[in-house]
């Protein structure tokens, strides 16, 4: 067995070395070995051992940092910058964020393949996590001082690429290290950090809202510091001995964008259900800042305080949903039920917000949606780890999984501006229809996973 150094563990039980040359069927139990695909005789996955509570804590901290740095611009600061340079044209925000997501979609599988095969003294994933964070920090500083929307759009293409790469690297480390019996709780902890990061980030942004430069710099700087703390305290270790196949053909690069759903049906069905659910989610979150401003009749720049207050209330719901969903799914050995519950709760929250015009129903709808997103995302992430075609190529396949979230995040902001103009009166946009359409998509996505994924209970 090749050595993979500096694994942080409590014990050596549940060790499994899964080489890419093993080919179990895709219909195996969720707790069994991952489905494998031949890609090269020397490309192997690191061994799985039960990780310590300390490791889970620090990777959660890093995930929180990456999520905060990514989500504050998406949920607030980019909207403020657009309103400063082009007031009354909020659809521009959708074009900027959608374009950036499309660029990342094209590049992410290539980054995943590169990550799988990277031979370095720092490991396969750490250089991408740290490099992405540094790139993201430089990009948002550029956005803060850019004088026009074209430069802001170009800056966010680079910024999203950086922070999304860092976040994807952290998720891939979970696939590399965490065994089946801990995946629910690991997904729960990182899922909670993802949910609360925008809320805390908006609070941080509101504290420095008078300075556009600090509005972009502070969240990114916090994210970089937390990521560096993780990689320095819980070092990944060298990948020079575990990665031997470092040559990739043009055909292999092209194939990294696709997979065979007939050969891996559970991976395919889960991908489709996840895709449809996140279409609904991004319909209902892309214009959140403008939505709250319209429904409460306040200027966009003042929305940060409202969003932070509503979000803080929703943090408890999101934390409860993620922890209960993740830990209970580990304990009960059931995953799909919790994804369906999450989809149903999302429908309820979206319907409440669709017809809300005051603070109380907005709070109720937000709490339900926070709970729903946490419950669905956390448990479905554990399902993803269980149905990966090859754990040795976790970077590649998690990039493909990310398509199910990133494609909606690119498409929804481009479609949503058309929906909110249907039947719009004056400056008021039609957010009611947008939120109801989002609810329908979320429900369909949850039902697909619940009824079609067979190898996971």
Coordinates of C-alpha atoms in Angstrom, one line a residue:
X1 CA 0.0 0.0 0.0
X2 CA 1.4 3.4 -0.9
X3 CA 1.7 5.8 2.0
X4 CA -0.6 8.8 2.2
X5 CA 1.0 10.9 4.9
X6 CA -0.5 13.0 7.7
X7 CA -4.0 11.5 7.8
X8 CA -5.8 12.8 10.9
X9 CA -7.6 10.0 12.5
X10 CA -8.9 8.7 15.8
X11 CA -8.5 5.0 14.9
X12 CA -7.5 2.9 12.0
X13 CA -10.8 1.1 11.7
X14 CA -12.9 1.2 8.5
X15 CA -9.8 1.5 6.3
X16 CA -10.5 0.9 2.7
X17 CA -8.1 1.4 -0.2
X18 CA -10.0 1.7 -3.4
X19 CA -7.9 1.6 -6.6
X20 CA -9.3 2.8 -9.9
X21 CA -9.0 -0.7 -11.3
X22 CA -11.8 -2.1 -9.1
X23 CA -15.1 -2.4 -10.8
X24 CA -18.1 -3.2 -8.4
X25 CA -21.5 -2.7 -9.8
X26 CA -23.5 0.6 -9.4
X27 CA -26.2 -1.3 -7.5
X28 CA -24.2 -2.0 -4.4
X29 CA -25.3 -0.8 -1.0
X30 CA -24.6 2.8 0.0
X31 CA -22.3 1.8 2.8
X32 CA -20.2 -0.5 0.5
X33 CA -17.2 0.4 -1.6
X34 CA -17.7 3.2 -4.1
X35 CA -18.3 2.4 -7.7
X36 CA -15.1 2.4 -9.7
X37 CA -14.0 3.1 -13.2
X38 CA -10.8 2.1 -14.9
X39 CA -8.7 5.2 -15.8
X40 CA -5.1 4.2 -15.3
X41 CA -3.2 1.5 -13.5
X42 CA -1.5 3.8 -11.1
X43 CA -4.3 6.3 -10.2
X44 CA -5.5 5.3 -6.8
X45 CA -7.6 6.9 -4.0
X46 CA -6.1 7.5 -0.6
X47 CA -7.3 5.1 2.2
X48 CA -10.4 5.9 4.1
X49 CA -10.1 6.1 7.9
X50 CA -12.4 7.5 10.5
X51 CA -11.4 11.1 10.9
X52 CA -11.2 12.9 14.2
X53 CA -13.6 15.6 15.5
X54 CA -10.7 18.0 15.2
X55 CA -10.4 17.4 11.5
X56 CA -14.1 17.9 11.0
X57 CA -14.0 21.1 13.0
X58 CA -11.2 22.7 10.9
X59 CA -12.5 21.6 7.5
X60 CA -15.9 23.1 8.6
X61 CA -14.1 26.3 9.5
X62 CA -12.4 26.4 6.0
X63 CA -15.7 25.7 4.3
X64 CA -17.3 28.5 6.2
X65 CA -14.6 30.9 5.1
X66 CA -14.8 29.9 1.4
X67 CA -18.7 30.1 1.5
X68 CA -18.6 33.5 3.2
X69 CA -16.2 35.0 0.7
X70 CA -18.2 33.6 -2.2
X71 CA -21.8 34.3 -1.0
X72 CA -21.4 37.9 0.2
X73 CA -20.8 39.2 -3.3
X74 CA -23.5 37.0 -4.8
X75 CA -26.1 37.9 -2.2
X76 CA -25.3 41.6 -1.5
X77 CA -22.2 43.4 -2.5
X78 CA -22.4 42.9 -6.2
X79 CA -26.0 44.1 -6.1
X80 CA -24.9 47.3 -4.3
X81 CA -22.1 47.9 -6.9
X82 CA -24.6 47.4 -9.8
X83 CA -27.1 49.8 -8.2
X84 CA -24.3 52.4 -7.8
X85 CA -23.2 52.3 -11.4
X86 CA -26.5 51.5 -13.1
X87 CA -29.5 52.1 -10.9
X88 CA -32.9 50.7 -11.9
X89 CA -31.3 47.9 -14.1
X90 CA -31.2 45.0 -11.6
X91 CA -31.3 42.5 -14.5
X92 CA -27.6 43.4 -15.1
X93 CA -26.8 41.5 -11.9
X94 CA -28.2 38.3 -13.4
X95 CA -26.1 38.7 -16.5
X96 CA -22.9 39.2 -14.5
X97 CA -23.4 36.3 -12.2
X98 CA -24.7 34.0 -15.0
X99 CA -21.7 34.7 -17.2
X100 CA -19.3 34.0 -14.4
X101 CA -21.0 30.7 -13.6
X102 CA -20.9 29.6 -17.3
X103 CA -17.1 30.3 -17.4
X104 CA -16.6 28.2 -14.2
X105 CA -18.7 25.4 -15.6
X106 CA -16.4 25.1 -18.6
X107 CA -13.2 25.1 -16.5
X108 CA -14.2 23.1 -13.4
X109 CA -13.9 19.5 -14.9
X110 CA -10.4 20.4 -16.2
X111 CA -9.5 21.6 -12.7
X112 CA -10.9 18.4 -11.3
X113 CA -8.8 16.2 -13.6
X114 CA -5.7 18.3 -12.8
X115 CA -6.5 18.0 -9.0
X116 CA -6.9 14.2 -9.2
X117 CA -3.4 13.8 -10.8
X118 CA -1.5 16.6 -9.0
X119 CA 1.8 15.4 -7.5
X120 CA 3.0 17.9 -4.9
X121 CA 4.5 17.9 -1.4
X122 CA 1.3 19.7 -0.3
X123 CA -1.2 17.1 -1.6
X124 CA -3.6 17.0 -4.5
X125 CA -6.3 19.4 -3.2
X126 CA -4.5 22.0 -1.0
X127 CA -2.8 23.9 -3.8
X128 CA -6.2 24.5 -5.5
X129 CA -7.9 25.5 -2.2
X130 CA -5.2 28.1 -1.3
X131 CA -4.6 29.2 -4.9
X132 CA -8.3 29.7 -5.5
X133 CA -8.7 31.8 -2.3
X134 CA -5.8 34.1 -3.2
X135 CA -7.2 34.5 -6.7
X136 CA -10.7 35.3 -5.3
X137 CA -9.3 37.9 -2.9
X138 CA -7.5 39.7 -5.7
X139 CA -10.5 39.7 -7.9
X140 CA -13.0 41.2 -5.4
X141 CA -10.5 44.0 -4.6
X142 CA -10.4 44.7 -8.4
X143 CA -14.2 44.8 -8.4
X144 CA -14.3 47.2 -5.6
X145 CA -12.3 49.8 -7.5
X146 CA -13.6 49.1 -11.0
X147 CA -15.3 52.1 -12.6
X148 CA -17.7 50.3 -15.0
X149 CA -19.9 47.3 -15.2
X150 CA -17.8 45.6 -17.9
X151 CA -14.8 45.5 -15.6
X152 CA -17.0 44.4 -12.7
X153 CA -18.3 41.5 -14.8
X154 CA -14.7 40.5 -15.8
X155 CA -13.6 40.7 -12.2
X156 CA -16.4 38.5 -11.0
X157 CA -15.6 35.8 -13.6
X158 CA -12.1 35.6 -12.0
X159 CA -13.5 36.0 -8.4
X160 CA -16.1 33.2 -8.7
X161 CA -13.5 30.9 -10.4
X162 CA -11.2 31.4 -7.4
X163 CA -13.6 31.0 -4.6
X164 CA -15.6 28.2 -6.2
X165 CA -12.3 26.3 -6.9
X166 CA -11.4 26.7 -3.2
X167 CA -14.8 25.4 -2.1
X168 CA -14.8 22.5 -4.5
X169 CA -11.3 21.5 -3.2
X170 CA -12.6 21.4 0.4
X171 CA -15.6 19.2 -0.7
X172 CA -13.2 16.9 -2.6
X173 CA -11.1 16.5 0.6
X174 CA -14.3 15.1 2.3
X175 CA -14.7 12.5 -0.5
X176 CA -11.0 11.7 -0.2
X177 CA -11.0 11.2 3.6
X178 CA -14.4 10.6 5.2
X179 CA -15.8 7.1 5.4
X180 CA -19.5 6.2 4.8
X181 CA -20.4 6.1 8.5
X182 CA -19.3 9.7 9.0
X183 CA -20.5 11.3 5.8
X184 CA -23.9 12.4 7.1
X185 CA -22.4 14.4 10.0
X186 CA -19.5 15.7 7.9
X187 CA -22.0 16.9 5.3
X188 CA -24.1 18.4 8.1
X189 CA -21.3 20.4 9.6
X190 CA -20.0 21.8 6.3
X191 CA -23.6 22.3 5.2
X192 CA -24.4 24.3 8.3
X193 CA -21.3 26.5 7.7
X194 CA -22.5 27.0 4.1
X195 CA -25.9 28.1 5.2
X196 CA -24.8 30.5 8.0
X197 CA -21.9 32.0 6.0
X198 CA -24.1 34.4 3.9
X199 CA -26.0 35.5 7.0
X200 CA -22.9 36.3 9.0
X201 CA -21.3 37.7 5.9
X202 CA -24.2 40.1 5.3
X203 CA -23.8 41.2 9.0
X204 CA -20.1 41.8 8.4
X205 CA -20.9 43.7 5.2
X206 CA -23.5 45.9 6.9
X207 CA -20.9 46.9 9.4
X208 CA -18.6 48.3 6.7
X209 CA -21.3 49.2 4.2
X210 CA -20.2 52.9 4.0
X211 CA -16.9 51.8 2.4
X212 CA -17.3 50.0 -1.0
X213 CA -13.7 48.8 -0.8
X214 CA -14.1 47.2 2.7
X215 CA -17.5 45.8 1.6
X216 CA -15.6 43.5 -0.8
X217 CA -12.2 43.2 1.0
X218 CA -13.3 42.2 4.5
X219 CA -15.3 39.0 3.7
X220 CA -12.6 37.8 1.3
X221 CA -9.9 38.4 3.8
X222 CA -11.8 36.5 6.5
X223 CA -12.3 33.6 4.0
X224 CA -8.6 33.5 3.1
X225 CA -7.4 33.5 6.8
X226 CA -9.8 30.7 7.8
X227 CA -8.7 28.5 4.8
X228 CA -5.0 29.1 5.6
X229 CA -5.7 28.0 9.2
X230 CA -7.2 24.7 8.0
X231 CA -4.5 23.8 5.6
X232 CA -1.7 24.7 8.0
X233 CA -3.2 22.9 11.0
X234 CA -4.5 19.8 9.2
X235 CA -2.0 19.3 6.5
X236 CA -3.1 17.1 3.6
X237 CA 0.3 15.5 3.1
X238 CA 2.3 14.7 0.0
X239 CA 0.7 13.2 -3.0
X240 CA 3.9 12.3 -4.7
X241 CA 3.6 8.6 -3.8
X242 CA -0.2 8.2 -4.3
X243 CA -0.5 9.8 -7.7
X244 CA 1.5 8.1 -10.4
X245 CA -0.6 8.6 -13.6
X246 CA 0.0 12.2 -14.3
X247 CA -0.5 12.2 -18.1
X248 CA -3.9 12.9 -19.5
X249 CA -4.9 12.5 -23.2
X250 CA -7.2 15.0 -25.0
X251 CA -9.8 12.3 -25.1
X252 CA -9.6 11.9 -21.3
X253 CA -10.0 15.6 -20.9
X254 CA -13.1 15.7 -23.1
X255 CA -14.6 12.7 -21.3
X256 CA -14.2 14.5 -17.9
X257 CA -17.2 16.6 -18.8
X258 CA -19.6 13.6 -19.2
X259 CA -20.5 10.3 -17.6
X260 CA -22.5 7.3 -18.7
X261 CA -25.9 7.4 -16.9
X262 CA -26.7 3.9 -18.1
X263 CA -23.5 2.5 -16.5
X264 CA -24.0 4.6 -13.3
X265 CA -27.8 5.1 -13.1
X266 CA -27.9 6.2 -9.4
X267 CA -25.3 8.8 -10.1
X268 CA -27.3 10.0 -13.1
X269 CA -30.7 10.2 -11.3
X270 CA -29.2 12.0 -8.3
X271 CA -27.5 14.4 -10.7
X272 CA -30.8 15.1 -12.5
X273 CA -32.8 15.6 -9.2
X274 CA -30.1 17.8 -7.8
X275 CA -30.1 19.9 -11.0
X276 CA -33.9 20.5 -11.0
X277 CA -33.9 21.3 -7.3
X278 CA -31.2 23.9 -7.6
X279 CA -33.0 25.5 -10.6
X280 CA -35.8 26.2 -8.2
X281 CA -33.4 27.4 -5.5
X282 CA -31.7 29.9 -7.8
X283 CA -34.9 31.2 -9.2
X284 CA -35.8 32.2 -5.6
X285 CA -32.4 33.6 -4.4
X286 CA -30.8 35.4 -7.3
X287 CA -32.7 38.6 -6.8
X288 CA -33.1 38.3 -3.0
X289 CA -31.7 41.8 -2.3
X290 CA -34.1 43.5 -4.8
X291 CA -37.0 41.2 -3.7
X292 CA -36.8 42.4 -0.1
X293 CA -36.3 46.0 -1.1
X294 CA -39.5 45.9 -3.3
X295 CA -41.7 44.0 -0.8
X296 CA -40.7 46.2 2.2
X297 CA -40.5 49.5 0.2
X298 CA -36.9 50.4 1.2
X299 CA -33.8 51.3 -0.8
X300 CA -31.5 48.5 -1.9
X301 CA -28.6 49.9 0.2
X302 CA -30.6 49.4 3.4
X303 CA -31.6 45.8 2.7
X304 CA -28.4 44.4 4.3
X305 CA -29.8 45.1 7.8
X306 CA -33.1 43.5 7.0
X307 CA -31.5 40.4 5.3
X308 CA -29.1 40.0 8.2
X309 CA -31.9 40.2 10.8
X310 CA -34.1 37.7 8.9
X311 CA -31.1 35.5 8.2
X312 CA -30.1 35.3 11.9
X313 CA -33.5 33.9 12.7
X314 CA -33.1 31.4 9.9
X315 CA -29.7 30.3 11.1
X316 CA -31.3 28.3 14.0
X317 CA -33.6 26.6 11.5
X318 CA -30.8 25.9 9.0
X319 CA -28.5 24.5 11.8
X320 CA -31.3 22.3 13.2
X321 CA -32.2 21.0 9.7
X322 CA -28.6 20.2 8.7
X323 CA -27.6 18.7 12.0
X324 CA -30.7 16.6 12.4
X325 CA -30.7 15.6 8.8
X326 CA -27.1 14.7 8.7
X327 CA -26.7 12.9 12.0
X328 CA -30.1 11.2 11.8
X329 CA -29.4 9.9 8.3
X330 CA -26.1 8.4 9.6
X331 CA -27.9 6.8 12.6
X332 CA -30.9 5.5 10.7
X333 CA -29.0 4.6 7.5
X334 CA -31.6 6.5 5.5
X335 CA -30.8 9.4 3.1
X336 CA -33.5 9.8 0.5
X337 CA -36.4 10.5 3.0
X338 CA -34.6 13.6 4.2
X339 CA -34.1 15.0 0.7
X340 CA -37.8 14.7 0.0
X341 CA -38.6 16.4 3.3
X342 CA -36.3 19.2 2.4
X343 CA -38.0 19.6 -1.0
X344 CA -41.4 19.8 0.6
X345 CA -40.3 22.4 3.1
X346 CA -38.8 24.4 0.3
X347 CA -42.2 24.5 -1.5
X348 CA -43.9 25.7 1.7
X349 CA -41.3 28.5 2.2
X350 CA -41.4 29.6 -1.4
X351 CA -45.2 29.8 -1.4
X352 CA -45.2 31.9 1.8
X353 CA -42.6 34.3 0.4
X354 CA -44.3 34.6 -3.0
X355 CA -47.3 36.3 -1.4
X356 CA -45.5 38.1 1.5
X357 CA -45.5 41.9 1.7
X358 CA -44.5 42.5 5.3
X359 CA -41.8 41.4 7.6
X360 CA -43.6 38.6 9.5
X361 CA -44.4 36.3 6.5
X362 CA -41.0 37.1 5.0
X363 CA -39.4 35.8 8.2
X364 CA -41.6 32.7 8.2
X365 CA -40.9 31.9 4.5
X366 CA -37.2 32.5 5.0
X367 CA -37.0 30.2 8.0
X368 CA -38.8 27.4 6.1
X369 CA -36.5 27.8 3.1
X370 CA -33.3 27.9 5.2
X371 CA -34.5 24.7 6.9
X372 CA -35.3 23.1 3.6
X373 CA -32.1 24.0 1.8
X374 CA -30.0 22.7 4.7
X375 CA -31.9 19.4 5.0
X376 CA -31.8 18.7 1.3
X377 CA -28.2 19.8 0.6
X378 CA -26.6 18.1 3.5
X379 CA -28.1 14.7 3.0
X380 CA -27.8 14.8 -0.8
X381 CA -24.1 15.5 -0.4
X382 CA -23.8 12.2 1.5
X383 CA -25.7 10.5 -1.3
X384 CA -23.3 12.0 -3.8
X385 CA -20.3 10.5 -2.0
X386 CA -22.0 7.1 -1.9
X387 CA -22.7 6.9 -5.6
X388 CA -19.5 8.4 -7.1
X389 CA -18.4 6.2 -10.0
X390 CA -14.8 6.4 -8.9
X391 CA -13.4 7.8 -5.6
X392 CA -9.9 7.8 -7.1
X393 CA -11.3 10.5 -9.5
X394 CA -13.3 12.3 -6.9
X395 CA -12.1 15.7 -8.3
X396 CA -13.4 14.9 -11.7
X397 CA -16.8 13.5 -10.6
X398 CA -17.5 16.1 -8.0
X399 CA -16.9 18.7 -10.7
X400 CA -19.5 16.9 -12.7
X401 CA -21.8 16.9 -9.7
X402 CA -21.2 20.6 -9.4
X403 CA -22.7 21.0 -12.8
X404 CA -26.0 20.1 -11.3
X405 CA -25.7 23.1 -9.1
X406 CA -23.6 25.5 -11.2
X407 CA -25.6 25.1 -14.5
X408 CA -28.8 26.2 -12.6
X409 CA -26.8 29.1 -11.0
X410 CA -25.8 30.2 -14.5
X411 CA -29.2 29.6 -16.3
X412 CA -31.6 30.8 -13.6
X413 CA -30.2 34.3 -13.4
X414 CA -30.5 34.6 -17.2
X415 CA -34.1 33.3 -17.2
X416 CA -35.3 35.0 -14.0
X417 CA -35.1 38.6 -15.5
X418 CA -37.6 37.5 -18.2
X419 CA -40.0 36.0 -15.6
X420 CA -40.0 39.0 -13.3
X421 CA -41.0 41.3 -16.1
X422 CA -44.2 39.2 -17.0
X423 CA -47.1 41.3 -15.9
X424 CA -44.9 43.8 -14.1
X425 CA -46.4 47.1 -13.2
X426 CA -44.1 50.1 -13.3
X427 CA -40.9 49.5 -11.3
X428 CA -42.4 46.6 -9.4
X429 CA -41.2 43.2 -10.7
X430 CA -43.3 40.0 -10.7
X431 CA -41.5 38.1 -7.9
X432 CA -44.7 36.1 -7.1
X433 CA -44.6 34.1 -10.3
X434 CA -40.8 33.6 -10.0
X435 CA -41.0 32.1 -6.5
X436 CA -43.9 29.8 -7.4
X437 CA -42.0 28.5 -10.4
X438 CA -39.0 27.9 -8.1
X439 CA -41.2 25.8 -5.7
X440 CA -42.4 23.5 -8.6
X441 CA -38.8 22.9 -9.7
X442 CA -37.7 22.0 -6.1
X443 CA -40.5 19.5 -5.6
X444 CA -39.8 17.7 -8.9
X445 CA -36.1 17.5 -8.0
X446 CA -36.8 16.0 -4.6
X447 CA -39.2 13.4 -6.0
X448 CA -36.7 12.2 -8.6
X449 CA -34.1 11.5 -6.0
X450 CA -36.6 9.8 -3.7
X451 CA -38.1 7.5 -6.3
X452 CA -35.2 6.8 -8.7
X453 CA -32.0 6.4 -6.7
X454 CA -31.9 2.7 -5.8
X455 CA -28.6 1.9 -4.1
X456 CA -29.1 4.4 -1.3
X457 CA -31.9 4.0 1.3

